[in-house]
Coordinates of N, CA, C and O in Angstrom, one line a residue:
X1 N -1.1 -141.7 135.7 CA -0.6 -142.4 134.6 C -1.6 -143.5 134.1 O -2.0 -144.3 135.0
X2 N -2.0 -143.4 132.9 CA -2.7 -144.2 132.4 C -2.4 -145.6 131.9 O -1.3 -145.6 131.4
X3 N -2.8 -146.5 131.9 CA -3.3 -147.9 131.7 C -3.7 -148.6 130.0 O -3.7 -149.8 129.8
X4 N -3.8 -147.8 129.3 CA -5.0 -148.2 128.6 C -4.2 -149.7 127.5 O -3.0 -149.7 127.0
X5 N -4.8 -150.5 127.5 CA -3.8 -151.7 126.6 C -5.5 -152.8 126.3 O -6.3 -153.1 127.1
X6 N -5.5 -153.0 124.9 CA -6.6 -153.7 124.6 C -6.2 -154.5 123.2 O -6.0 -154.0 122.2
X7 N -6.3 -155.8 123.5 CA -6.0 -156.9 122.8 C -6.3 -156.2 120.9 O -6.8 -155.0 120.6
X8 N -6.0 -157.4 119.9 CA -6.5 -156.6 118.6 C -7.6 -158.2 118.5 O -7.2 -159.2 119.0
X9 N -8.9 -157.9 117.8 CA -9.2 -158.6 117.5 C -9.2 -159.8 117.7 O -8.1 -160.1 118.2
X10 N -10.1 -161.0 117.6 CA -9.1 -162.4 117.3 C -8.8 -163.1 115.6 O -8.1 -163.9 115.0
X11 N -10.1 -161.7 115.2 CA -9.5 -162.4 113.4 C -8.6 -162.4 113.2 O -8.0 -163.4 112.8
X12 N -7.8 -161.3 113.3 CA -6.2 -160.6 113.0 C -5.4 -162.0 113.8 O -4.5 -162.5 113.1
X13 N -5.9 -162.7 115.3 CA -5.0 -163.7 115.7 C -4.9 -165.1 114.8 O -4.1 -166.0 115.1
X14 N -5.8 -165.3 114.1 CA -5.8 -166.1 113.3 C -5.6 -165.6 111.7 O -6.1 -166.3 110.8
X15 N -5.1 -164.7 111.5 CA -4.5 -164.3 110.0 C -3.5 -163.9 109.7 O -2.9 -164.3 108.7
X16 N -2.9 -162.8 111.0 CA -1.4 -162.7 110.8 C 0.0 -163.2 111.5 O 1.1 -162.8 111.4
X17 N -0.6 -164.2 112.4 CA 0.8 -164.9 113.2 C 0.7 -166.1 111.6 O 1.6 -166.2 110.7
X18 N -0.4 -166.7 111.9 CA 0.0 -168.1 110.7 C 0.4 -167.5 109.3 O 0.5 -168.3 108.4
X19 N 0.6 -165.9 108.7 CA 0.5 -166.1 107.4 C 2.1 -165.5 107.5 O 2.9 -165.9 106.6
X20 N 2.7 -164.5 108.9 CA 4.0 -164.8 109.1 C 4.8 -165.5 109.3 O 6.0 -165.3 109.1
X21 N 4.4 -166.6 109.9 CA 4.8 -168.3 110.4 C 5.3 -168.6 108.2 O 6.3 -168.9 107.6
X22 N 4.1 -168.3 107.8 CA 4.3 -169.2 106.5 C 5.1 -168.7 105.6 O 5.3 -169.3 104.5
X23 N 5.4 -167.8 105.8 CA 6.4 -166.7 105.1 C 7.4 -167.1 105.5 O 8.2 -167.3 104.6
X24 N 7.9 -167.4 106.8 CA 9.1 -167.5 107.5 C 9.7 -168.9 107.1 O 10.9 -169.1 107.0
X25 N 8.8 -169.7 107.0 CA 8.9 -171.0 106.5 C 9.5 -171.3 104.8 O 10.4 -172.0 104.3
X26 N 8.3 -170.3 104.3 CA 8.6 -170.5 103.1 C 10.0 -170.0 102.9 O 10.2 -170.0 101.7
X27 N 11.1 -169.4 103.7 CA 12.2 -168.9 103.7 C 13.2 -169.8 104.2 O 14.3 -170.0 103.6
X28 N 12.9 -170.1 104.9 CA 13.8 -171.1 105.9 C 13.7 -172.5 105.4 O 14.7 -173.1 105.1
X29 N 12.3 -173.2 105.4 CA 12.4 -174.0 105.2 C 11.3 -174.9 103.8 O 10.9 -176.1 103.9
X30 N 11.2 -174.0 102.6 CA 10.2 -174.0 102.0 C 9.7 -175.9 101.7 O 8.5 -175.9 101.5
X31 N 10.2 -176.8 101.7 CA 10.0 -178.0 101.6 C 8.5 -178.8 102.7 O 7.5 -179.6 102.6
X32 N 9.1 -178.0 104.0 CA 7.9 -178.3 104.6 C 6.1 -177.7 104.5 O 5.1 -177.9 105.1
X33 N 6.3 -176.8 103.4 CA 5.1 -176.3 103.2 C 4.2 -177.4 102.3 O 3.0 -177.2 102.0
X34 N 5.0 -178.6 101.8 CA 4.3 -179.4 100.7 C 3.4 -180.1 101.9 O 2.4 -180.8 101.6
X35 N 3.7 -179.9 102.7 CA 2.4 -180.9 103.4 C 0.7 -180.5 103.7 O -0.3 -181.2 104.0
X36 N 1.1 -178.8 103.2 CA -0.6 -178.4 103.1 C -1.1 -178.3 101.7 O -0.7 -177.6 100.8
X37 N -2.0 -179.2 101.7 CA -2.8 -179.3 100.7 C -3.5 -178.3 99.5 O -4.4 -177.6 99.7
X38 N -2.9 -178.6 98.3 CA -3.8 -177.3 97.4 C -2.5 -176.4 97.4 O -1.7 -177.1 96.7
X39 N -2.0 -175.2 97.9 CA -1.4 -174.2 97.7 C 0.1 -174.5 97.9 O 1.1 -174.1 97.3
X40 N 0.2 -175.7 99.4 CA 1.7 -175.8 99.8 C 2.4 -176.3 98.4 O 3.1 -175.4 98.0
X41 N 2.4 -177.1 97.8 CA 3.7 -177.1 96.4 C 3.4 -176.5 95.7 O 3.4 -177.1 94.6
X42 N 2.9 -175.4 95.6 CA 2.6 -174.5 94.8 C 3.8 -173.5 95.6 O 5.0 -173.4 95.2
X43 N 3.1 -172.8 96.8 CA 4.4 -172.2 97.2 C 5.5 -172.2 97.5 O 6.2 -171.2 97.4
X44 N 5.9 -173.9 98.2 CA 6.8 -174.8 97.9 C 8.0 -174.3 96.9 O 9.1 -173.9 97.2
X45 N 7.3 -174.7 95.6 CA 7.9 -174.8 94.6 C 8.1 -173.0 94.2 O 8.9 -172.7 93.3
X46 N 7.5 -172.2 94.7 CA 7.4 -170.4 94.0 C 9.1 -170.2 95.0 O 10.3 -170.1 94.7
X47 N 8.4 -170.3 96.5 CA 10.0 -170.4 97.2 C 11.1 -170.5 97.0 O 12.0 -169.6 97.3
X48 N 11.3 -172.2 96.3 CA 12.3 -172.3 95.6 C 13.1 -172.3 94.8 O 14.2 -172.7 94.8
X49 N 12.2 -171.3 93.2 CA 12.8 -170.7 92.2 C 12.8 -169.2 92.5 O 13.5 -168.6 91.7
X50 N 12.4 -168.7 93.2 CA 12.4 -167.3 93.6 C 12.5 -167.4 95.3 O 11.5 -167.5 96.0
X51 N 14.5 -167.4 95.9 CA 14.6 -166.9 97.1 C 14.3 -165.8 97.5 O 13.6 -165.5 98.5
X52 N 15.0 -164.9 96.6 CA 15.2 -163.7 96.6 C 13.9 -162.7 96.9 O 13.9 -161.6 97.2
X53 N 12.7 -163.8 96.5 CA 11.4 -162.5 96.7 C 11.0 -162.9 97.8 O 10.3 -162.1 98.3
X54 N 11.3 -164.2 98.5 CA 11.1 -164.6 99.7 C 11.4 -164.2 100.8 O 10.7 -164.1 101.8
X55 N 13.1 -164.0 100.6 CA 13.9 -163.5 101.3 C 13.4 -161.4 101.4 O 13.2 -160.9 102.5
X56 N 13.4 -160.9 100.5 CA 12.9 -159.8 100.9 C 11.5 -159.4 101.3 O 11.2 -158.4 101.9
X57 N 10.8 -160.4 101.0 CA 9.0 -160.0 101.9 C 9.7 -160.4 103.5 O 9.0 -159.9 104.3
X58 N 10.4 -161.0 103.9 CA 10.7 -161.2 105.2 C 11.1 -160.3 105.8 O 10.6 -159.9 106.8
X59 N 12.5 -159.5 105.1 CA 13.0 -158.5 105.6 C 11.8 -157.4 105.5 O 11.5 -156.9 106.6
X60 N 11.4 -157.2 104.9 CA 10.3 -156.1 104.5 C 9.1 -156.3 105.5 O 8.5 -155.3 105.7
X61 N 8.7 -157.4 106.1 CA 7.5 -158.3 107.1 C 8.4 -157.7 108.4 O 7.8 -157.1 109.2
X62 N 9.7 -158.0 108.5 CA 10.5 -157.9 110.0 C 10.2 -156.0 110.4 O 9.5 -155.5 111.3
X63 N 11.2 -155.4 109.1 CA 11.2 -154.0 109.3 C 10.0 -153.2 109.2 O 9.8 -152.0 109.5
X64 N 9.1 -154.2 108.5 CA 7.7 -153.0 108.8 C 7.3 -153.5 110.1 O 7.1 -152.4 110.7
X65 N 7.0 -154.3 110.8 CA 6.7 -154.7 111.8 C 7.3 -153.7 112.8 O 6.8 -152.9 113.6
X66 N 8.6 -154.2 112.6 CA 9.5 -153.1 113.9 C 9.4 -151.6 114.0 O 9.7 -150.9 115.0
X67 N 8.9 -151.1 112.5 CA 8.8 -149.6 112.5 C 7.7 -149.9 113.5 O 8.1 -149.9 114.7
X68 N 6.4 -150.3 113.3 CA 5.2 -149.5 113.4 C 5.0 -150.3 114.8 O 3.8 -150.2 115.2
X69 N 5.9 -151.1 115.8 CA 6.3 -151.6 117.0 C 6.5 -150.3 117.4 O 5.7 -149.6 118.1
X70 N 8.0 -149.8 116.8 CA 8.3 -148.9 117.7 C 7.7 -147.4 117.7 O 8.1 -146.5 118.4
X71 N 6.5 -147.2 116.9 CA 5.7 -145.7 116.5 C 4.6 -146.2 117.8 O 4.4 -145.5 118.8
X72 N 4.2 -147.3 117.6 CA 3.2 -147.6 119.1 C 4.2 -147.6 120.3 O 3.9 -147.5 121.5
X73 N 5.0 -147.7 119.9 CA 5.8 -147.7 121.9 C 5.7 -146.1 121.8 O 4.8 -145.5 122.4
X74 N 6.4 -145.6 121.2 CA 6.2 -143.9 121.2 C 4.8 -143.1 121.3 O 4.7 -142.1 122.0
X75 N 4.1 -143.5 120.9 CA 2.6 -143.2 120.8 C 2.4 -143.5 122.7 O 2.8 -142.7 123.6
X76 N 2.0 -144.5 122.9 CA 1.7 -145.0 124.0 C 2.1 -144.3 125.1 O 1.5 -144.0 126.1
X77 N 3.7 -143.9 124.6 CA 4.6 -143.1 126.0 C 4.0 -141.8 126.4 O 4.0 -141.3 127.5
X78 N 3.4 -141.2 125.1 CA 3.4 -139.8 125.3 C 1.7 -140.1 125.2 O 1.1 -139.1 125.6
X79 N 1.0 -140.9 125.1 CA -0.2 -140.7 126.0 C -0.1 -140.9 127.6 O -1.0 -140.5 128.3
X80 N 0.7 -141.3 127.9 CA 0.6 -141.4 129.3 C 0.8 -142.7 129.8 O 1.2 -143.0 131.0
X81 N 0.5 -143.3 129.0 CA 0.5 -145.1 129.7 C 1.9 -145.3 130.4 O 2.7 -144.4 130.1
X82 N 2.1 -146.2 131.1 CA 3.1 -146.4 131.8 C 4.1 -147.5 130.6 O 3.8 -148.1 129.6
X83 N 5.3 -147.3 131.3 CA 6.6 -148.2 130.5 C 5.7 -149.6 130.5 O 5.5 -149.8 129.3
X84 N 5.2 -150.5 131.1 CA 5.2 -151.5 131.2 C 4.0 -152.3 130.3 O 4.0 -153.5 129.9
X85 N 3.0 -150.9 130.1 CA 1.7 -150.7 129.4 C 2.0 -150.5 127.4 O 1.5 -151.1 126.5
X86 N 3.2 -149.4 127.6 CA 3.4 -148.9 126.6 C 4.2 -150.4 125.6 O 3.9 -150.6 124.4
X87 N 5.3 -151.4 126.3 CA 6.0 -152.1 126.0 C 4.6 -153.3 125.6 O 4.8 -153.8 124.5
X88 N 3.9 -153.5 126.1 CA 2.9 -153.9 125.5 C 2.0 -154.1 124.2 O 1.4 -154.9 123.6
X89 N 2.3 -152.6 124.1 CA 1.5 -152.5 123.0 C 2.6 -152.4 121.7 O 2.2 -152.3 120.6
X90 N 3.6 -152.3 122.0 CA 5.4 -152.3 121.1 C 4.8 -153.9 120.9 O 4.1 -154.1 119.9
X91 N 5.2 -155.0 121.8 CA 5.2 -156.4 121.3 C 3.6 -156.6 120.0 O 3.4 -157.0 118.8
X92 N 2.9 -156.2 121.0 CA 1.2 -156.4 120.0 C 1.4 -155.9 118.7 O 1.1 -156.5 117.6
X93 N 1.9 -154.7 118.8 CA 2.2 -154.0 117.2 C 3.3 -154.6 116.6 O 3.2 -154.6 115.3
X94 N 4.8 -155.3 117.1 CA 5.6 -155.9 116.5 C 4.9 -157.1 115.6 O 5.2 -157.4 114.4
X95 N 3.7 -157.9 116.8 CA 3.3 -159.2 115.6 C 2.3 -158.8 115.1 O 1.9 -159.7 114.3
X96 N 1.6 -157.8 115.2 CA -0.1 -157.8 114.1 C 0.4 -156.8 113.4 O 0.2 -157.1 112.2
X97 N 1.0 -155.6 113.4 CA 1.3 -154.9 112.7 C 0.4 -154.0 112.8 O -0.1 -153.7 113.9
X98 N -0.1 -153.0 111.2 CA -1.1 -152.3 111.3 C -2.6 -152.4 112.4 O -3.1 -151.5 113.0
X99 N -3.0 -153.7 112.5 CA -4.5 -153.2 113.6 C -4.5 -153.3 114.5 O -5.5 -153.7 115.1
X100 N -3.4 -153.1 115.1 CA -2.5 -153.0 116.5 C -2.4 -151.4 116.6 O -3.1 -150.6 117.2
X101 N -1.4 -151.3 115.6 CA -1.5 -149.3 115.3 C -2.5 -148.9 115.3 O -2.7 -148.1 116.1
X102 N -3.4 -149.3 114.4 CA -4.4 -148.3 114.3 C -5.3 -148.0 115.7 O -5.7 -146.8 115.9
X103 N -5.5 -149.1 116.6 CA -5.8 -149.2 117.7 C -5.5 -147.7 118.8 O -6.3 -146.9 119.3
X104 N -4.4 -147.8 118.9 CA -3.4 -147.3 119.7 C -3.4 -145.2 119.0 O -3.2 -144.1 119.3
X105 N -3.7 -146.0 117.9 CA -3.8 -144.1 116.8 C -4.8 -144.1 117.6 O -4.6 -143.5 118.7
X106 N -5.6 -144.4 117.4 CA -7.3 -144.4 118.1 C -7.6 -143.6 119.1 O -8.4 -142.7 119.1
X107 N -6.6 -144.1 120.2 CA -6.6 -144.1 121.8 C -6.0 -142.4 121.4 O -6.7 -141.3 121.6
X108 N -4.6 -142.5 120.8 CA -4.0 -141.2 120.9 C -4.8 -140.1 120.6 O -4.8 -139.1 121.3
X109 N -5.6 -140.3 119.2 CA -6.9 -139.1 118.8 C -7.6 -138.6 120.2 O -7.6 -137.5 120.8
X110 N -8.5 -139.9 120.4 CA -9.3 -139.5 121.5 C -8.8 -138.6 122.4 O -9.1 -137.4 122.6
X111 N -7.8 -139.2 123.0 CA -7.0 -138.7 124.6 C -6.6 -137.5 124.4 O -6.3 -136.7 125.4
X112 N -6.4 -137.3 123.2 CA -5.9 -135.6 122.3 C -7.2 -135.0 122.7 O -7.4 -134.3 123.7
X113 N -8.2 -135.2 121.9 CA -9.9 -134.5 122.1 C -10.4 -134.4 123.3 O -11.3 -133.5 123.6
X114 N -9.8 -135.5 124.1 CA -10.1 -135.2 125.7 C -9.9 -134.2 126.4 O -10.7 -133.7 127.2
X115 N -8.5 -133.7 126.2 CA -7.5 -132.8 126.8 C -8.0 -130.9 126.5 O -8.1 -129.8 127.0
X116 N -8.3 -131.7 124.9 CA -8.8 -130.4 124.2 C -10.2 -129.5 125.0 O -10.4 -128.3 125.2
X117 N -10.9 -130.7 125.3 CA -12.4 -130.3 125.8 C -12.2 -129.8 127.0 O -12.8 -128.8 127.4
X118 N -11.3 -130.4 127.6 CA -11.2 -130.1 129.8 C -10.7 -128.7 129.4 O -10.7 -128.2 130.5
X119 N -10.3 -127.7 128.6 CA -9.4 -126.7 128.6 C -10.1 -125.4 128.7 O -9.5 -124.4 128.7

């Protein structure tokens, strides 16, 4: 049983937890975004006359997330990684999304080509 689990990036950790944080905010709590400089009452204020587009980039941020969470827990299983490995890379892919996936596509190609060659 295989192992394989490798972090994404750290640009991705500095792009897409804070720009989901800021989305989530600008939903929940759009008033507190006036405190960043330049853009916050800008989006502040976009928030506030448009919930509704707010409110759906979240759900749309939640459910793409959780698809392409749960396409890497499946990927992962049927390469071989273990439950514990695979559940890993479900959380990693729930918050980065795509370069979490793509990662994990990666591994799955290879380990395909691998299999192919030993035969």
């Amino acid at each position: 049983m295989s192992n394989y689990f490798r972090s994404v990036h750290p640009i991705w950790w500095a792009i897409i937890p804070p720009a989901l944080l800021l989305n989530f905010i600008a939903f929940y709590a759009p008033n507190l975004l006036r405190v960043i400089p330049v853009a916050g009452p800008l989006i502040a204020d976009f928030s506030i006359a448009n919930p509704q587009i707010v409110r759906y980039t979240n759900l749309f941020a939640v459910a793409a997330h959780a698809g392409e969470g749960l396409l890497a827990l499946g990927l992962s299983v049927s390469s071989g990684n273990s439950f514990a490995t695979s559940f890993k890379w479900f959380v990693q892919t729930f918050i980065f999304g795509f370069p979490s996936l793509r990662m994990i596509l990666g591994y799955k190609k290879k380990a395909a080509q691998g299999k192919k060659k030993s035969k």
